[in-house]
Each structure stands twice: as C-alpha cells, then as structure tokens.
PDB file of C-alpha atoms in Angstrom:
ATOM      1  CA  UNK A   5      21.804   6.323  18.486  1.00  0.00           C
ATOM      2  CA  UNK A   6      22.255  10.012  17.708  1.00  0.00           C
ATOM      3  CA  UNK A   7      20.585  12.085  14.979  1.00  0.00           C
ATOM      4  CA  UNK A   8      23.524  11.823  12.574  1.00  0.00           C
ATOM      5  CA  UNK A   9      23.589   8.005  12.808  1.00  0.00           C
ATOM      6  CA  UNK A  10      19.804   7.749  12.445  1.00  0.00           C
ATOM      7  CA  UNK A  11      19.837   9.984   9.369  1.00  0.00           C
ATOM      8  CA  UNK A  12      22.676   7.929   7.888  1.00  0.00           C
ATOM      9  CA  UNK A  13      20.711   4.717   8.456  1.00  0.00           C
ATOM     10  CA  UNK A  14      17.581   6.243   6.912  1.00  0.00           C
ATOM     11  CA  UNK A  15      19.493   7.417   3.837  1.00  0.00           C
ATOM     12  CA  UNK A  16      21.223   4.036   3.444  1.00  0.00           C
ATOM     13  CA  UNK A  17      17.884   2.194   3.544  1.00  0.00           C
ATOM     14  CA  UNK A  18      16.262   4.619   1.092  1.00  0.00           C
ATOM     15  CA  UNK A  19      19.172   4.236  -1.335  1.00  0.00           C
ATOM     16  CA  UNK A  20      18.689   0.456  -1.266  1.00  0.00           C
ATOM     17  CA  UNK A  21      15.136   0.936  -2.545  1.00  0.00           C
ATOM     18  CA  UNK A  22      16.601   1.448  -6.012  1.00  0.00           C
ATOM     19  CA  UNK A  23      17.333  -2.292  -6.006  1.00  0.00           C
ATOM     20  CA  UNK A  24      13.576  -2.928  -6.248  1.00  0.00           C
ATOM     21  CA  UNK A  25      12.994  -0.337  -8.998  1.00  0.00           C
ATOM     22  CA  UNK A  26      11.417  -2.896 -11.357  1.00  0.00           C
ATOM     23  CA  UNK A  27       8.945  -3.983  -8.679  1.00  0.00           C
ATOM     24  CA  UNK A  28       8.108  -0.350  -7.918  1.00  0.00           C
ATOM     25  CA  UNK A  29       7.436   0.213 -11.639  1.00  0.00           C
ATOM     26  CA  UNK A  30       5.235  -2.894 -11.664  1.00  0.00           C
ATOM     27  CA  UNK A  31       3.287  -1.583  -8.646  1.00  0.00           C
ATOM     28  CA  UNK A  32       2.729   1.727 -10.445  1.00  0.00           C
ATOM     29  CA  UNK A  33       1.407  -0.139 -13.503  1.00  0.00           C
ATOM     30  CA  UNK A  34      -0.871  -2.403 -11.445  1.00  0.00           C
ATOM     31  CA  UNK A  35      -2.429   0.483  -9.530  1.00  0.00           C
ATOM     32  CA  UNK A  36      -2.871   2.583 -12.669  1.00  0.00           C
ATOM     33  CA  UNK A  37      -4.424  -0.335 -14.552  1.00  0.00           C
ATOM     34  CA  UNK A  38      -6.805  -1.031 -11.660  1.00  0.00           C
ATOM     35  CA  UNK A  39      -8.012   2.563 -11.294  1.00  0.00           C
ATOM     36  CA  UNK A  40      -8.060   3.290 -15.020  1.00  0.00           C
ATOM     37  CA  UNK A  41     -10.383   0.319 -15.515  1.00  0.00           C
ATOM     38  CA  UNK A  42     -12.863   1.667 -12.984  1.00  0.00           C
ATOM     39  CA  UNK A  43     -11.870  -0.639 -10.134  1.00  0.00           C
ATOM     40  CA  UNK A  44     -10.777   0.288  -6.630  1.00  0.00           C
ATOM     41  CA  UNK A  45      -7.749  -0.134  -4.391  1.00  0.00           C
ATOM     42  CA  UNK A  46      -8.274  -1.445  -0.855  1.00  0.00           C
ATOM     43  CA  UNK A  47      -5.447  -0.838   1.581  1.00  0.00           C
ATOM     44  CA  UNK A  48      -4.684  -2.053   5.113  1.00  0.00           C
ATOM     45  CA  UNK A  49      -2.057  -2.349   7.836  1.00  0.00           C
ATOM     46  CA  UNK A  50      -1.699  -2.504  11.639  1.00  0.00           C
ATOM     47  CA  UNK A  51      -0.621   0.250  14.019  1.00  0.00           C
ATOM     48  CA  UNK A  52       1.688   2.699  12.243  1.00  0.00           C
ATOM     49  CA  UNK A  53       1.000   0.803   9.012  1.00  0.00           C
ATOM     50  CA  UNK A  54      -2.750   1.392   9.532  1.00  0.00           C
ATOM     51  CA  UNK A  55      -1.986   5.099   9.763  1.00  0.00           C
ATOM     52  CA  UNK A  56       0.076   4.805   6.560  1.00  0.00           C
ATOM     53  CA  UNK A  57      -2.820   2.993   4.848  1.00  0.00           C
ATOM     54  CA  UNK A  58      -5.246   5.745   5.842  1.00  0.00           C
ATOM     55  CA  UNK A  59      -2.740   8.444   4.874  1.00  0.00           C
ATOM     56  CA  UNK A  60      -2.207   6.971   1.395  1.00  0.00           C
ATOM     57  CA  UNK A  61      -5.932   6.401   0.867  1.00  0.00           C
ATOM     58  CA  UNK A  62      -6.533  10.076   1.698  1.00  0.00           C
ATOM     59  CA  UNK A  63      -3.911  11.149  -0.852  1.00  0.00           C
ATOM     60  CA  UNK A  64      -5.867   9.368  -3.577  1.00  0.00           C
ATOM     61  CA  UNK A  65      -9.350  10.299  -2.415  1.00  0.00           C
ATOM     62  CA  UNK A  66      -8.492  13.975  -2.053  1.00  0.00           C
ATOM     63  CA  UNK A  67      -5.276  14.756  -3.939  1.00  0.00           C
ATOM     64  CA  UNK A  68      -1.552  14.350  -3.510  1.00  0.00           C
ATOM     65  CA  UNK A  69      -0.521  17.780  -4.781  1.00  0.00           C
ATOM     66  CA  UNK A  70      -2.475  20.950  -3.937  1.00  0.00           C
ATOM     67  CA  UNK A  71      -2.534  22.225  -7.524  1.00  0.00           C
ATOM     68  CA  UNK A  72      -3.790  18.959  -9.057  1.00  0.00           C
ATOM     69  CA  UNK A  73      -7.528  19.420  -9.371  1.00  0.00           C
ATOM     70  CA  UNK A  74      -8.594  16.001 -10.479  1.00  0.00           C
ATOM     71  CA  UNK A  75     -11.348  13.474  -9.750  1.00  0.00           C
ATOM     72  CA  UNK A  76     -11.257  11.460  -6.530  1.00  0.00           C
ATOM     73  CA  UNK A  77      -9.821   7.977  -7.003  1.00  0.00           C
ATOM     74  CA  UNK A  78     -11.434   5.040  -5.173  1.00  0.00           C
ATOM     75  CA  UNK A  79      -8.762   4.007  -2.676  1.00  0.00           C
ATOM     76  CA  UNK A  80     -10.306   2.765   0.555  1.00  0.00           C
ATOM     77  CA  UNK A  81      -8.682   1.929   3.881  1.00  0.00           C
ATOM     78  CA  UNK A  82      -9.947  -1.372   5.273  1.00  0.00           C
ATOM     79  CA  UNK A  83      -9.448  -0.006   8.797  1.00  0.00           C
ATOM     80  CA  UNK A  84     -12.902   1.500   8.376  1.00  0.00           C
ATOM     81  CA  UNK A  85     -13.679   2.970  11.776  1.00  0.00           C
ATOM     82  CA  UNK A  86     -13.424   2.123  15.449  1.00  0.00           C
ATOM     83  CA  UNK A  87     -16.955   0.699  15.600  1.00  0.00           C
ATOM     84  CA  UNK A  88     -16.334  -1.766  12.761  1.00  0.00           C
ATOM     85  CA  UNK A  89     -12.860  -2.690  14.016  1.00  0.00           C
ATOM     86  CA  UNK A  90     -13.935  -3.296  17.592  1.00  0.00           C
ATOM     87  CA  UNK A  91     -17.137  -5.131  16.641  1.00  0.00           C
ATOM     88  CA  UNK A  92     -15.258  -7.434  14.289  1.00  0.00           C
ATOM     89  CA  UNK A  93     -12.408  -7.908  16.764  1.00  0.00           C
ATOM     90  CA  UNK A  94     -14.855  -8.752  19.540  1.00  0.00           C
ATOM     91  CA  UNK A  95     -17.326 -10.869  17.561  1.00  0.00           C
ATOM     92  CA  UNK A  96     -15.138 -12.556  14.939  1.00  0.00           C
ATOM     93  CA  UNK A  97     -11.572 -12.106  16.195  1.00  0.00           C
ATOM     94  CA  UNK A  98      -8.897  -9.537  15.434  1.00  0.00           C
ATOM     95  CA  UNK A  99      -7.468 -11.700  12.640  1.00  0.00           C
ATOM     96  CA  UNK A 100     -10.666 -11.054  10.628  1.00  0.00           C
ATOM     97  CA  UNK A 101     -10.798  -7.252  10.720  1.00  0.00           C
ATOM     98  CA  UNK A 102      -9.423  -6.772   7.192  1.00  0.00           C
ATOM     99  CA  UNK A 103     -10.668  -9.938   5.488  1.00  0.00           C
ATOM    100  CA  UNK A 104     -14.225  -9.206   6.651  1.00  0.00           C
ATOM    101  CA  UNK A 105     -14.124  -5.732   5.104  1.00  0.00           C
ATOM    102  CA  UNK A 106     -12.529  -7.102   1.938  1.00  0.00           C
ATOM    103  CA  UNK A 107     -15.430  -9.572   1.623  1.00  0.00           C
ATOM    104  CA  UNK A 108     -17.851  -6.648   1.767  1.00  0.00           C
ATOM    105  CA  UNK A 109     -16.051  -4.148  -0.459  1.00  0.00           C
ATOM    106  CA  UNK A 110     -13.720  -6.150  -2.716  1.00  0.00           C
ATOM    107  CA  UNK A 111     -14.596  -7.260  -6.223  1.00  0.00           C
ATOM    108  CA  UNK A 112     -12.707  -9.098  -8.927  1.00  0.00           C
ATOM    109  CA  UNK A 113     -10.485  -6.579 -10.693  1.00  0.00           C
ATOM    110  CA  UNK A 114      -9.839  -4.583  -7.519  1.00  0.00           C
ATOM    111  CA  UNK A 115      -6.390  -4.426  -5.945  1.00  0.00           C
ATOM    112  CA  UNK A 116      -5.345  -5.022  -2.334  1.00  0.00           C
ATOM    113  CA  UNK A 117      -2.362  -3.214  -0.825  1.00  0.00           C
ATOM    114  CA  UNK A 118      -1.216  -4.772   2.466  1.00  0.00           C
ATOM    115  CA  UNK A 119       1.348  -2.977   4.628  1.00  0.00           C
ATOM    116  CA  UNK A 120       3.272  -4.944   7.275  1.00  0.00           C
ATOM    117  CA  UNK A 121       6.744  -4.341   8.686  1.00  0.00           C
ATOM    118  CA  UNK A 122       7.023  -7.997   9.761  1.00  0.00           C
ATOM    119  CA  UNK A 123       4.928  -9.694   7.076  1.00  0.00           C
ATOM    120  CA  UNK A 124       3.615 -12.033   9.772  1.00  0.00           C
ATOM    121  CA  UNK A 125       0.521 -10.300  11.164  1.00  0.00           C
ATOM    122  CA  UNK A 126      -2.364 -12.789  11.296  1.00  0.00           C
ATOM    123  CA  UNK A 127      -4.897 -10.297   9.913  1.00  0.00           C
ATOM    124  CA  UNK A 128      -2.604  -9.390   6.995  1.00  0.00           C
ATOM    125  CA  UNK A 129      -2.071 -13.061   6.137  1.00  0.00           C
ATOM    126  CA  UNK A 130      -5.813 -13.666   6.319  1.00  0.00           C
ATOM    127  CA  UNK A 131      -6.697 -10.713   4.066  1.00  0.00           C
ATOM    128  CA  UNK A 132      -4.122 -11.884   1.500  1.00  0.00           C
ATOM    129  CA  UNK A 133      -5.741 -15.353   1.509  1.00  0.00           C
ATOM    130  CA  UNK A 134      -9.168 -13.733   1.122  1.00  0.00           C
ATOM    131  CA  UNK A 135      -7.914 -11.639  -1.797  1.00  0.00           C
ATOM    132  CA  UNK A 136      -6.872 -14.823  -3.603  1.00  0.00           C
ATOM    133  CA  UNK A 137     -10.306 -16.364  -2.964  1.00  0.00           C
ATOM    134  CA  UNK A 138     -11.951 -13.280  -4.481  1.00  0.00           C
ATOM    135  CA  UNK A 139      -9.515 -13.091  -7.423  1.00  0.00           C
ATOM    136  CA  UNK A 140      -8.189  -9.742  -6.191  1.00  0.00           C
ATOM    137  CA  UNK A 141      -4.560  -8.992  -7.032  1.00  0.00           C
ATOM    138  CA  UNK A 142      -2.287  -7.919  -4.171  1.00  0.00           C
ATOM    139  CA  UNK A 143       0.754  -5.756  -3.525  1.00  0.00           C
ATOM    140  CA  UNK A 144       2.494  -5.956  -0.138  1.00  0.00           C
ATOM    141  CA  UNK A 145       4.760  -3.348   1.417  1.00  0.00           C
ATOM    142  CA  UNK A 146       6.920  -5.463   3.745  1.00  0.00           C
ATOM    143  CA  UNK A 147      10.054  -5.234   5.859  1.00  0.00           C
ATOM    144  CA  UNK A 148      13.077  -7.343   6.798  1.00  0.00           C
ATOM    145  CA  UNK A 149      12.797 -10.569   4.705  1.00  0.00           C
ATOM    146  CA  UNK A 150       9.068 -10.245   3.966  1.00  0.00           C
ATOM    147  CA  UNK A 151       7.758 -12.789   6.468  1.00  0.00           C
ATOM    148  CA  UNK A 152       4.996 -15.237   5.555  1.00  0.00           C
ATOM    149  CA  UNK A 153       3.160 -12.573   3.535  1.00  0.00           C
ATOM    150  CA  UNK A 154       5.890 -12.690   0.899  1.00  0.00           C
ATOM    151  CA  UNK A 155       4.587 -16.035  -0.406  1.00  0.00           C
ATOM    152  CA  UNK A 156       0.951 -14.938  -0.315  1.00  0.00           C
ATOM    153  CA  UNK A 157       1.159 -11.641  -2.192  1.00  0.00           C
ATOM    154  CA  UNK A 158       1.355 -11.178  -5.965  1.00  0.00           C
ATOM    155  CA  UNK A 159       3.963  -8.410  -5.740  1.00  0.00           C
ATOM    156  CA  UNK A 160       6.250  -7.585  -2.800  1.00  0.00           C
ATOM    157  CA  UNK A 161       8.030  -4.324  -2.073  1.00  0.00           C
ATOM    158  CA  UNK A 162      10.417  -5.357   0.686  1.00  0.00           C
ATOM    159  CA  UNK A 163      12.431  -2.827   2.689  1.00  0.00           C
ATOM    160  CA  UNK A 164      15.544  -4.705   3.832  1.00  0.00           C
ATOM    161  CA  UNK A 165      15.765  -3.587   7.428  1.00  0.00           C
ATOM    162  CA  UNK A 166      14.895  -4.942  10.880  1.00  0.00           C
ATOM    163  CA  UNK A 167      14.207  -1.471  12.267  1.00  0.00           C
ATOM    164  CA  UNK A 168      10.416  -0.894  12.308  1.00  0.00           C
ATOM    165  CA  UNK A 169      10.707   2.915  12.221  1.00  0.00           C
ATOM    166  CA  UNK A 170      13.064   2.896   9.227  1.00  0.00           C
ATOM    167  CA  UNK A 171      10.816   0.380   7.404  1.00  0.00           C
ATOM    168  CA  UNK A 172       7.757   2.573   7.971  1.00  0.00           C
ATOM    169  CA  UNK A 173       9.633   5.663   6.763  1.00  0.00           C
ATOM    170  CA  UNK A 174      10.595   3.813   3.594  1.00  0.00           C
ATOM    171  CA  UNK A 175       7.033   2.506   3.126  1.00  0.00           C
ATOM    172  CA  UNK A 176       5.522   5.984   3.230  1.00  0.00           C
ATOM    173  CA  UNK A 177       8.221   7.239   0.841  1.00  0.00           C
ATOM    174  CA  UNK A 178       7.434   4.399  -1.578  1.00  0.00           C
ATOM    175  CA  UNK A 179       3.705   5.000  -1.215  1.00  0.00           C
ATOM    176  CA  UNK A 180       4.069   8.696  -1.994  1.00  0.00           C
ATOM    177  CA  UNK A 181       6.365   8.032  -4.954  1.00  0.00           C
ATOM    178  CA  UNK A 182       4.144   5.311  -6.424  1.00  0.00           C
ATOM    179  CA  UNK A 183       0.922   7.259  -5.920  1.00  0.00           C
ATOM    180  CA  UNK A 184       2.479  10.393  -7.425  1.00  0.00           C
ATOM    181  CA  UNK A 185       3.395   8.458 -10.577  1.00  0.00           C
ATOM    182  CA  UNK A 186      -0.081   6.901 -10.777  1.00  0.00           C
ATOM    183  CA  UNK A 187      -1.698  10.314 -10.329  1.00  0.00           C
ATOM    184  CA  UNK A 188       0.385  11.717 -13.206  1.00  0.00           C
ATOM    185  CA  UNK A 189      -0.603   8.790 -15.438  1.00  0.00           C
ATOM    186  CA  UNK A 190      -4.301   9.102 -14.537  1.00  0.00           C
ATOM    187  CA  UNK A 191      -4.317  12.838 -15.236  1.00  0.00           C
ATOM    188  CA  UNK A 192      -2.436  12.428 -18.514  1.00  0.00           C
ATOM    189  CA  UNK A 193      -4.784   9.652 -19.592  1.00  0.00           C
ATOM    190  CA  UNK A 194      -7.808  11.829 -18.750  1.00  0.00           C
ATOM    191  CA  UNK A 195      -6.569  14.654 -20.981  1.00  0.00           C
ATOM    192  CA  UNK A 196      -5.682  12.289 -23.851  1.00  0.00           C
ATOM    193  CA  UNK A 197      -9.179  10.784 -23.986  1.00  0.00           C
TER     194      UNK A 197
END
C-alpha cells in the first residue's frame, strides 16, 4: 500500500468517527463528571495501546496545551512500571496485570478507560470484570466489532476497522479530542466557582 492509499484509508476511518459522536459526547461527560467530583481516571492497554494509555495519562497529569496552566488531573496508567508488570506477570499471570493495579488504586466513583484494538485481550477483559466488582464505571476504546470487551464495558468507542495501525491512530485522535474537551470544561468550571 502506498502513502496516498494509506492516507485515504486513515481519512476514511476518521470521518466514520462522526457516527459515534453521541458516544464521544457521553465519554466527555463521564470523564468530566469523574474528575470534577474529585475522583480519578485509571487507564490501560497492551503494546501500542499501553503507550497510548501512558500518553493520554501524561496529557492530563501535565497539560494538553502548553499555554493552559491548570492543576494536574488524576489520570493514572495501570501499566505502572516494569517491576510491577513483570512481578505480577510472573507471580500472578499476565492476565492480572491491570486488574491487580485496579484493586489497589481504584475506588467507587473512579472511571476505567480500557484501550484494545481487538477487544479480546485477557487482561483487558479481566480489568473490566474487576471494575464492575468495584463499582467503577468503564469506557473502552475498541476496534473492529469491539470483541468480547464490548459487552463488559459501560460505554464503547469502536473504530470500525480491522487494521491495527489505523485503529490506534483513531484511538489517539479520539483520546486527544475527548481530553481537550474535558480540559476546557474543567478550566471553565474552575473559573466559574
């Protein structure tokens, strides 16, 4: 596939995201409500999606836009560090790496964001089950048809594609858009208080 075809595919997939506009708006509201009430967002994914989870957490902890001097928002990646990941993977099994951290850091009223291109990763399914046990609401960024995670998450943002790279590109776009809107709402709310 050449550059022109890849760009065309990327643009086509991004344009289709407008079909889930209402769900995107709902995600914005859920995240804003969570943070505005003093709770935290816990975010996770595997591989490239783990990098996306850490990237988005950093945008909230630090800031999304250089000129927005605002408080840090509690958004935490559940892919804590290599020591925790490898210890949990070795001692408890790789499927527990996120659910174990959620048990430690998650509280009722918090929000889980799970990122999975397939929606079938064992550790994503397990963390979504754990979120339900802890009465933690969940939003999943998924690909293709959503996989098994679709039935386990409270809100699904599904990128209709089978191409992992295009799904991940759309996920990071959605994450940036959603977080930008939440940041605006948090800053506006701060100044109106």
